[in-house]
Amino acid sequence: MITEYVDCAEFKRLIVDKKLKPATLKYYLRRMGIVFTASNAEQFAEQVYTIFLGAGEISELRDLMNNDTNYEKSLVMNLVLKKESQEDIIDILLDEINKKKSIKSEDYFIENPVRTQDGLYVQFSYTRKLPGRNKLLEYEKRFLKLNIRKASQHEVVVDIRQQSSIDSKNALTFINNIVKSEELINVRHINLELLSSKNKVEFFDRIAAYSFDLWQLKTITGITVKQGLNDEEDEDVVVDEDENSPTLTGISQAVLNGSGLRSNEFVQESLKKGYIISAMRYRYEHKKDTTEFAVVLSFRNQDLRVDIDKTYFEDEGKILVQPLVKAEQNDIIIAFQNSANQVFGTLIKEQRND
């Protein structure tokens, strides 16, 4: 959150220099009920720069400025309290995090955990050494946030928000240290390896078929197959929308018409060669406005990642790539984490009943 006053002249300069795209600001203001029709950046800047915007609005506009770091990335897992315990799992986790905070660590710095209505969150940071010999750029400070949502008295969803995938190792170490200290808690991973060969494919089909209140599936924009989830040396086979691949068109058609991924020739051949689907990129469109987003569900090692790849909106007939505000991205991430959790849990139960 920005806490200092941003002078309107600086705001105007961002628009004129097109660091804040006029179309982006028009989109943002239009959602607030403010409409401008200026056709160029200079005219638009003159019209808009005297509007008083608070710290919250300026923070959201900063998030909207086109930058890869403004797309939310997450890793998700569950923590489960053993049934013999009568304590609330949030109370136990809060106590353990505070214990870790009281002990100085060379690996990371923990901020004060904050209890919320449905769980808690805590942010921590660590220092990463960068390659190269420049002393000024030798170290980089990285930040992670753990959002812990209560699913029941005995179970929580751990939602790790990270700047990039390189941060997840430190977050997992932090969680494992908590679990080791508290014997009553187990980690429940959303682990693709726990699914049968059939259900490894079925997982991605059911995500595509999942019904959301505000969004509907438009197309599949990417698929990754891999020989295994644990061997980092195995190369991914990626089919991406940038390649204008007929293979991807066929996969989209198979998913959208309900025949499923297994009906696609590329998927069939990949499965015969021993590959598994390790990631899928889905593109959704809003049911009521012109925004769209691409979300990636991917598996590495034992865990599921849910990342927003890109978000889009339409302006004057053109589709523009533009990050949504963090609150909207957060809603999307949580919705897909919850749907993935539900689909995975259902498939595990079905396997047990077979």
Tab-separated table of C-alpha atoms in Angstrom:
chain	number	residue	atom	x	y	z
A	1	MET	CA	0.000	0.000	0.000
A	2	ILE	CA	1.271	3.487	-0.908
A	3	THR	CA	1.226	5.718	2.179
A	4	GLU	CA	2.723	8.937	0.779
A	5	TYR	CA	0.859	11.606	-1.185
A	6	VAL	CA	1.446	11.358	-4.938
A	7	ASP	CA	1.535	14.810	-6.522
A	8	CYS	CA	-0.911	15.219	-9.416
A	9	ALA	CA	1.917	16.522	-11.637
A	10	GLU	CA	3.734	13.196	-11.184
A	11	PHE	CA	0.509	11.374	-11.957
A	12	LYS	CA	0.101	13.433	-15.145
A	13	ARG	CA	3.683	12.702	-16.211
A	14	LEU	CA	3.064	8.951	-15.904
A	15	ILE	CA	0.190	9.276	-18.372
A	16	VAL	CA	1.986	11.572	-20.832
A	17	ASP	CA	5.075	9.325	-20.809
A	18	LYS	CA	2.733	6.329	-21.259
A	19	LYS	CA	4.213	4.515	-18.291
A	20	LEU	CA	0.602	4.358	-17.178
A	21	LYS	CA	-1.250	3.520	-20.369
A	22	PRO	CA	-4.250	5.775	-21.099
A	23	ALA	CA	-6.340	2.715	-21.999
A	24	THR	CA	-5.454	1.161	-18.640
A	25	LEU	CA	-6.511	4.232	-16.692
A	26	LYS	CA	-9.695	4.575	-18.762
A	27	TYR	CA	-10.533	0.965	-17.935
A	28	TYR	CA	-9.900	1.537	-14.226
A	29	LEU	CA	-11.923	4.762	-14.048
A	30	ARG	CA	-14.742	3.300	-16.131
A	31	ARG	CA	-15.185	0.593	-13.501
A	32	MET	CA	-15.621	3.444	-11.008
A	33	GLY	CA	-18.287	5.059	-13.199
A	34	ILE	CA	-15.992	7.788	-14.610
A	35	VAL	CA	-15.833	7.910	-18.422
A	36	PHE	CA	-13.402	9.905	-20.597
A	37	THR	CA	-13.333	10.120	-24.392
A	38	ALA	CA	-9.976	11.828	-25.075
A	39	SER	CA	-8.208	10.224	-28.032
A	40	ASN	CA	-4.543	10.880	-27.157
A	41	ALA	CA	-2.375	10.724	-24.050
A	42	GLU	CA	-1.805	14.481	-23.693
A	43	GLN	CA	-5.499	15.375	-23.884
A	44	PHE	CA	-6.434	12.562	-21.557
A	45	ALA	CA	-3.752	13.575	-19.034
A	46	GLU	CA	-5.101	17.144	-18.988
A	47	GLN	CA	-8.613	15.899	-18.309
A	48	VAL	CA	-7.811	13.359	-15.644
A	49	TYR	CA	-4.779	14.436	-13.644
A	50	THR	CA	-6.641	16.721	-11.216
A	51	ILE	CA	-8.954	13.933	-10.025
A	52	PHE	CA	-8.169	13.299	-6.373
A	53	LEU	CA	-7.194	9.674	-5.862
A	54	GLY	CA	-6.497	8.205	-2.449
A	55	ALA	CA	-3.695	5.881	-1.395
A	56	GLY	CA	-5.818	2.814	-2.147
A	57	GLU	CA	-6.590	3.917	-5.703
A	58	ILE	CA	-2.967	4.887	-6.407
A	59	SER	CA	-1.813	1.496	-5.098
A	60	GLU	CA	-4.258	-0.254	-7.420
A	61	LEU	CA	-3.053	1.817	-10.377
A	62	ARG	CA	0.522	0.876	-9.574
A	63	ASP	CA	-0.547	-2.772	-9.681
A	64	LEU	CA	-2.152	-2.168	-13.066
A	65	MET	CA	1.069	-0.895	-14.627
A	66	ASN	CA	2.220	-3.622	-16.985
A	67	ASN	CA	4.852	-5.661	-15.182
A	68	ASP	CA	5.241	-9.433	-14.874
A	69	THR	CA	5.650	-9.128	-11.101
A	70	ASN	CA	2.101	-7.761	-10.937
A	71	TYR	CA	0.637	-11.153	-11.754
A	72	GLU	CA	-0.210	-13.259	-8.722
A	73	LYS	CA	1.646	-16.564	-8.317
A	74	SER	CA	0.809	-19.147	-5.697
A	75	LEU	CA	1.585	-22.578	-4.347
A	76	VAL	CA	-1.132	-24.397	-2.413
A	77	MET	CA	-1.290	-27.266	0.078
A	78	ASN	CA	-3.326	-28.284	3.113
A	79	LEU	CA	-2.435	-28.754	6.765
A	80	VAL	CA	-4.544	-31.227	8.730
A	81	LEU	CA	-4.820	-31.592	12.494
A	82	LYS	CA	-4.915	-35.147	13.788
A	83	LYS	CA	-8.375	-36.148	14.981
A	84	GLU	CA	-7.347	-36.844	18.552
A	85	SER	CA	-6.673	-33.144	19.121
A	86	GLN	CA	-9.502	-30.929	20.366
A	87	GLU	CA	-7.650	-27.664	19.738
A	88	ASP	CA	-8.345	-25.227	16.938
A	89	ILE	CA	-5.769	-25.600	14.172
A	90	ILE	CA	-5.462	-21.817	13.712
A	91	ASP	CA	-4.563	-21.402	17.400
A	92	ILE	CA	-1.871	-24.062	17.085
A	93	LEU	CA	-0.378	-22.557	13.924
A	94	LEU	CA	-0.436	-19.045	15.346
A	95	ASP	CA	1.403	-20.263	18.427
A	96	GLU	CA	4.034	-22.086	16.349
A	97	ILE	CA	4.624	-19.105	14.053
A	98	ASN	CA	5.099	-16.823	17.051
A	99	LYS	CA	7.597	-19.304	18.490
A	100	LYS	CA	9.540	-19.268	15.217
A	101	LYS	CA	9.445	-15.473	15.206
A	102	SER	CA	10.910	-15.310	18.716
A	103	ILE	CA	13.939	-17.329	17.591
A	104	LYS	CA	16.327	-15.386	15.385
A	105	SER	CA	16.926	-17.175	12.109
A	106	GLU	CA	19.695	-16.632	9.595
A	107	ASP	CA	17.442	-17.977	6.841
A	108	TYR	CA	14.483	-15.574	7.018
A	109	PHE	CA	12.810	-12.738	8.923
A	110	ILE	CA	9.223	-13.240	10.084
A	111	GLU	CA	6.805	-10.364	10.544
A	112	ASN	CA	4.008	-10.436	13.106
A	113	PRO	CA	1.308	-12.935	12.081
A	114	VAL	CA	-2.154	-11.414	11.732
A	115	ARG	CA	-5.303	-13.318	12.609
A	116	THR	CA	-8.241	-12.820	10.248
A	117	GLN	CA	-11.896	-13.789	10.263
A	118	ASP	CA	-11.241	-17.032	8.372
A	119	GLY	CA	-7.627	-17.778	9.321
A	120	LEU	CA	-4.362	-15.857	9.473
A	121	TYR	CA	-1.576	-14.508	7.311
A	122	VAL	CA	2.105	-13.894	7.838
A	123	GLN	CA	4.744	-12.323	5.642
A	124	PHE	CA	8.398	-13.192	5.779
A	125	SER	CA	11.480	-12.256	3.844
A	126	TYR	CA	14.846	-13.762	3.050
A	127	THR	CA	18.013	-12.689	1.265
A	128	ARG	CA	19.102	-14.419	-1.922
A	129	LYS	CA	22.612	-14.205	-3.310
A	130	LEU	CA	22.651	-13.221	-6.965
A	131	PRO	CA	25.108	-14.424	-9.605
A	132	GLY	CA	27.809	-12.019	-10.751
A	133	ARG	CA	30.600	-10.044	-9.121
A	134	ASN	CA	28.992	-6.635	-8.690
A	135	LYS	CA	29.010	-5.942	-4.944
A	136	LEU	CA	26.083	-3.533	-5.217
A	137	LEU	CA	23.938	-6.267	-6.741
A	138	GLU	CA	25.284	-9.173	-4.731
A	139	TYR	CA	22.144	-9.763	-2.659
A	140	GLU	CA	18.429	-9.424	-3.258
A	141	LYS	CA	15.698	-9.296	-0.636
A	142	ARG	CA	12.726	-11.532	-1.432
A	143	PHE	CA	9.266	-11.466	0.154
A	144	LEU	CA	6.679	-14.204	0.593
A	145	LYS	CA	3.240	-14.180	2.122
A	146	LEU	CA	1.449	-17.145	3.637
A	147	ASN	CA	-2.338	-16.881	3.622
A	148	ILE	CA	-3.810	-19.603	5.802
A	149	ARG	CA	-7.548	-20.135	5.249
A	150	LYS	CA	-9.577	-22.237	7.622
A	151	ALA	CA	-11.463	-25.064	5.920
A	152	SER	CA	-12.662	-26.628	9.192
A	153	GLN	CA	-11.587	-26.805	12.822
A	154	HIS	CA	-9.045	-29.452	11.834
A	155	GLU	CA	-7.918	-28.330	8.366
A	156	VAL	CA	-6.526	-25.232	6.653
A	157	VAL	CA	-5.524	-24.298	3.118
A	158	VAL	CA	-2.016	-22.836	2.932
A	159	ASP	CA	-1.793	-20.337	0.093
A	160	ILE	CA	1.811	-19.255	-0.520
A	161	ARG	CA	2.114	-16.060	-2.555
A	162	GLN	CA	5.515	-15.614	-4.110
A	163	GLN	CA	7.305	-13.312	-6.503
A	164	SER	CA	8.453	-16.288	-8.564
A	165	SER	CA	8.813	-20.058	-8.365
A	166	ILE	CA	12.332	-19.757	-6.910
A	167	ASP	CA	10.789	-18.584	-3.637
A	168	SER	CA	8.750	-21.716	-2.975
A	169	LYS	CA	11.691	-23.714	-1.599
A	170	ASN	CA	12.079	-21.293	1.307
A	171	ALA	CA	8.348	-21.237	1.986
A	172	LEU	CA	8.206	-25.039	2.054
A	173	THR	CA	11.157	-25.144	4.453
A	174	PHE	CA	9.322	-22.729	6.740
A	175	ILE	CA	6.138	-24.832	6.699
A	176	ASN	CA	8.024	-28.092	7.224
A	177	ASN	CA	9.759	-26.586	10.258
A	178	ILE	CA	6.368	-25.715	11.731
A	179	VAL	CA	5.026	-29.214	11.070
A	180	LYS	CA	8.115	-30.845	12.615
A	181	SER	CA	7.643	-28.749	15.742
A	182	GLU	CA	3.973	-29.669	16.033
A	183	GLU	CA	3.451	-33.438	15.838
A	184	LEU	CA	-0.335	-33.101	15.713
A	185	ILE	CA	-0.268	-31.520	12.237
A	186	ASN	CA	0.257	-33.303	8.923
A	187	VAL	CA	0.830	-31.841	5.462
A	188	ARG	CA	-1.651	-32.917	2.797
A	189	HIS	CA	-0.214	-32.175	-0.629
A	190	ILE	CA	-2.210	-31.759	-3.832
A	191	ASN	CA	0.126	-34.249	-5.443
A	192	LEU	CA	-0.545	-35.458	-8.979
A	193	GLU	CA	1.479	-38.619	-8.308
A	194	LEU	CA	-1.246	-39.787	-5.911
A	195	LEU	CA	-3.707	-40.044	-8.790
A	196	SER	CA	-4.079	-43.014	-11.115
A	197	SER	CA	-2.943	-42.709	-14.736
A	198	LYS	CA	-6.514	-42.080	-15.826
A	199	ASN	CA	-7.148	-39.491	-13.126
A	200	LYS	CA	-3.929	-37.609	-13.858
A	201	VAL	CA	-5.649	-36.579	-17.098
A	202	GLU	CA	-9.118	-36.431	-15.571
A	203	PHE	CA	-7.939	-33.761	-13.114
A	204	PHE	CA	-7.317	-31.266	-15.926
A	205	ASP	CA	-10.571	-32.223	-17.676
A	206	ARG	CA	-12.598	-31.574	-14.536
A	207	ILE	CA	-10.934	-28.218	-13.959
A	208	ALA	CA	-11.988	-27.258	-17.495
A	209	ALA	CA	-15.545	-28.428	-16.783
A	210	TYR	CA	-15.744	-26.658	-13.413
A	211	SER	CA	-18.472	-24.020	-13.234
A	212	PHE	CA	-17.587	-20.562	-11.902
A	213	ASP	CA	-20.103	-17.824	-11.116
A	214	LEU	CA	-18.433	-15.009	-13.060
A	215	TRP	CA	-16.104	-16.742	-15.522
A	216	GLN	CA	-16.447	-19.216	-18.366
A	217	LEU	CA	-13.767	-21.156	-20.211
A	218	LYS	CA	-12.879	-19.658	-23.588
A	219	THR	CA	-9.992	-21.828	-24.782
A	220	ILE	CA	-6.879	-23.786	-23.813
A	221	THR	CA	-3.745	-21.729	-24.475
A	222	GLY	CA	-1.022	-24.113	-23.356
A	223	ILE	CA	-0.226	-27.652	-22.258
A	224	THR	CA	2.953	-29.156	-20.826
A	225	VAL	CA	3.787	-32.855	-20.737
A	226	LYS	CA	6.716	-34.355	-18.858
A	227	GLN	CA	8.167	-37.784	-18.114
A	228	GLY	CA	7.929	-37.223	-14.357
A	229	LEU	CA	7.282	-34.577	-11.735
A	230	ASN	CA	10.378	-35.080	-9.606
A	231	ASP	CA	13.192	-35.234	-12.134
A	232	GLU	CA	14.235	-31.661	-12.886
A	233	GLU	CA	16.546	-32.890	-15.651
A	234	ASP	CA	13.666	-34.139	-17.796
A	235	GLU	CA	12.740	-31.582	-20.420
A	236	ASP	CA	9.175	-30.331	-20.624
A	237	VAL	CA	7.329	-30.685	-23.912
A	238	VAL	CA	5.354	-27.458	-24.170
A	239	VAL	CA	2.652	-26.653	-26.700
A	240	ASP	CA	1.963	-22.929	-26.496
A	241	GLU	CA	-0.516	-20.543	-28.117
A	242	ASP	CA	2.359	-18.428	-29.481
A	243	GLU	CA	3.197	-21.259	-31.865
A	244	ASN	CA	-0.256	-21.174	-33.549
A	245	SER	CA	-0.242	-24.931	-33.166
A	246	PRO	CA	-3.028	-27.046	-34.687
A	247	THR	CA	-2.315	-29.443	-31.811
A	248	LEU	CA	-3.476	-26.834	-29.313
A	249	THR	CA	-6.547	-26.081	-31.402
A	250	GLY	CA	-7.439	-29.764	-31.302
A	251	ILE	CA	-6.920	-29.906	-27.537
A	252	SER	CA	-9.177	-26.874	-27.032
A	253	GLN	CA	-11.889	-28.412	-29.182
A	254	ALA	CA	-11.688	-31.701	-27.287
A	255	VAL	CA	-12.051	-29.917	-23.946
A	256	LEU	CA	-14.761	-27.478	-25.000
A	257	ASN	CA	-16.960	-30.068	-26.717
A	258	GLY	CA	-16.773	-32.346	-23.682
A	259	SER	CA	-14.995	-35.284	-25.323
A	260	GLY	CA	-12.005	-34.802	-23.005
A	261	LEU	CA	-8.247	-34.648	-23.332
A	262	ARG	CA	-7.869	-38.383	-23.916
A	263	SER	CA	-9.688	-38.039	-27.234
A	264	ASN	CA	-6.887	-35.825	-28.574
A	265	GLU	CA	-4.167	-37.453	-30.686
A	266	PHE	CA	-1.284	-35.498	-29.120
A	267	VAL	CA	-2.400	-36.471	-25.610
A	268	GLN	CA	-2.842	-40.109	-26.647
A	269	GLU	CA	0.660	-40.260	-28.146
A	270	SER	CA	2.180	-38.548	-25.106
A	271	LEU	CA	0.556	-41.027	-22.724
A	272	LYS	CA	1.782	-43.968	-24.813
A	273	LYS	CA	5.346	-42.637	-24.511
A	274	GLY	CA	5.037	-42.471	-20.727
A	275	TYR	CA	4.526	-38.724	-20.450
A	276	ILE	CA	2.061	-37.116	-18.066
A	277	ILE	CA	0.338	-33.757	-18.287
A	278	SER	CA	2.098	-31.570	-15.727
A	279	ALA	CA	0.575	-28.176	-16.564
A	280	MET	CA	-2.331	-26.611	-18.396
A	281	ARG	CA	-3.046	-22.991	-19.243
A	282	TYR	CA	-6.739	-22.076	-19.408
A	283	ARG	CA	-8.132	-18.812	-20.746
A	284	TYR	CA	-11.395	-17.545	-19.274
A	285	GLU	CA	-13.703	-14.679	-20.140
A	286	HIS	CA	-15.941	-12.710	-17.811
A	287	LYS	CA	-19.654	-13.392	-18.196
A	288	LYS	CA	-20.649	-9.744	-17.718
A	289	ASP	CA	-17.787	-7.519	-18.937
A	290	THR	CA	-14.858	-7.564	-21.373
A	291	THR	CA	-12.069	-8.815	-19.096
A	292	GLU	CA	-10.283	-12.122	-19.648
A	293	PHE	CA	-7.460	-13.981	-17.958
A	294	ALA	CA	-5.154	-16.943	-18.517
A	295	VAL	CA	-4.441	-19.111	-15.480
A	296	VAL	CA	-1.845	-21.889	-15.246
A	297	LEU	CA	-2.290	-24.958	-13.060
A	298	SER	CA	1.006	-26.813	-12.824
A	299	PHE	CA	2.552	-29.572	-10.728
A	300	ARG	CA	6.161	-29.711	-9.573
A	301	ASN	CA	7.341	-32.320	-7.106
A	302	GLN	CA	4.526	-32.768	-4.568
A	303	ASP	CA	2.594	-29.541	-4.919
A	304	LEU	CA	0.206	-27.588	-7.103
A	305	ARG	CA	0.906	-24.093	-8.362
A	306	VAL	CA	-1.865	-21.749	-9.440
A	307	ASP	CA	-0.501	-18.735	-11.319
A	308	ILE	CA	-2.156	-15.968	-13.278
A	309	ASP	CA	-0.282	-15.839	-16.567
A	310	LYS	CA	-1.896	-12.809	-18.195
A	311	THR	CA	-5.058	-10.743	-17.927
A	312	TYR	CA	-6.751	-8.879	-20.744
A	313	PHE	CA	-9.452	-6.313	-21.378
A	314	GLU	CA	-11.090	-4.857	-24.450
A	315	ASP	CA	-10.786	-1.161	-25.276
A	316	GLU	CA	-12.305	0.321	-28.430
A	317	GLY	CA	-12.383	-3.074	-30.102
A	318	LYS	CA	-8.784	-3.983	-29.212
A	319	ILE	CA	-7.717	-6.699	-26.766
A	320	LEU	CA	-5.019	-5.299	-24.460
A	321	VAL	CA	-2.771	-7.243	-22.092
A	322	GLN	CA	-3.164	-5.652	-18.682
A	323	PRO	CA	-2.839	-6.880	-15.071
A	324	LEU	CA	-6.057	-6.720	-13.078
A	325	VAL	CA	-5.974	-5.091	-9.659
A	326	LYS	CA	-4.639	-7.352	-6.915
A	327	ALA	CA	-8.036	-7.849	-5.278
A	328	GLU	CA	-9.518	-9.267	-8.490
A	329	GLN	CA	-6.475	-11.464	-9.102
A	330	ASN	CA	-6.707	-12.705	-5.531
A	331	ASP	CA	-10.335	-13.747	-6.047
A	332	ILE	CA	-9.332	-15.700	-9.166
A	333	ILE	CA	-6.418	-17.454	-7.436
A	334	ILE	CA	-8.560	-18.491	-4.462
A	335	ALA	CA	-11.375	-19.716	-6.720
A	336	PHE	CA	-8.999	-21.963	-8.668
A	337	GLN	CA	-7.219	-23.194	-5.538
A	338	ASN	CA	-10.583	-24.172	-4.070
A	339	SER	CA	-11.763	-25.853	-7.272
A	340	ALA	CA	-8.469	-27.761	-7.601
A	341	ASN	CA	-8.717	-28.869	-3.977
A	342	GLN	CA	-12.278	-30.059	-4.526
A	343	VAL	CA	-11.526	-31.883	-7.791
A	344	PHE	CA	-8.418	-33.539	-6.352
A	345	GLY	CA	-10.239	-34.635	-3.190
A	346	THR	CA	-13.108	-36.098	-5.225
A	347	LEU	CA	-10.729	-38.085	-7.433
A	348	ILE	CA	-8.888	-39.486	-4.398
A	349	LYS	CA	-12.207	-40.621	-2.877
A	350	GLU	CA	-13.275	-42.236	-6.146
A	351	GLN	CA	-9.990	-44.166	-6.289
A	352	ARG	CA	-10.521	-45.474	-2.763
A	353	ASN	CA	-14.010	-46.660	-3.664
A	354	ASP	CA	-12.910	-48.464	-6.845
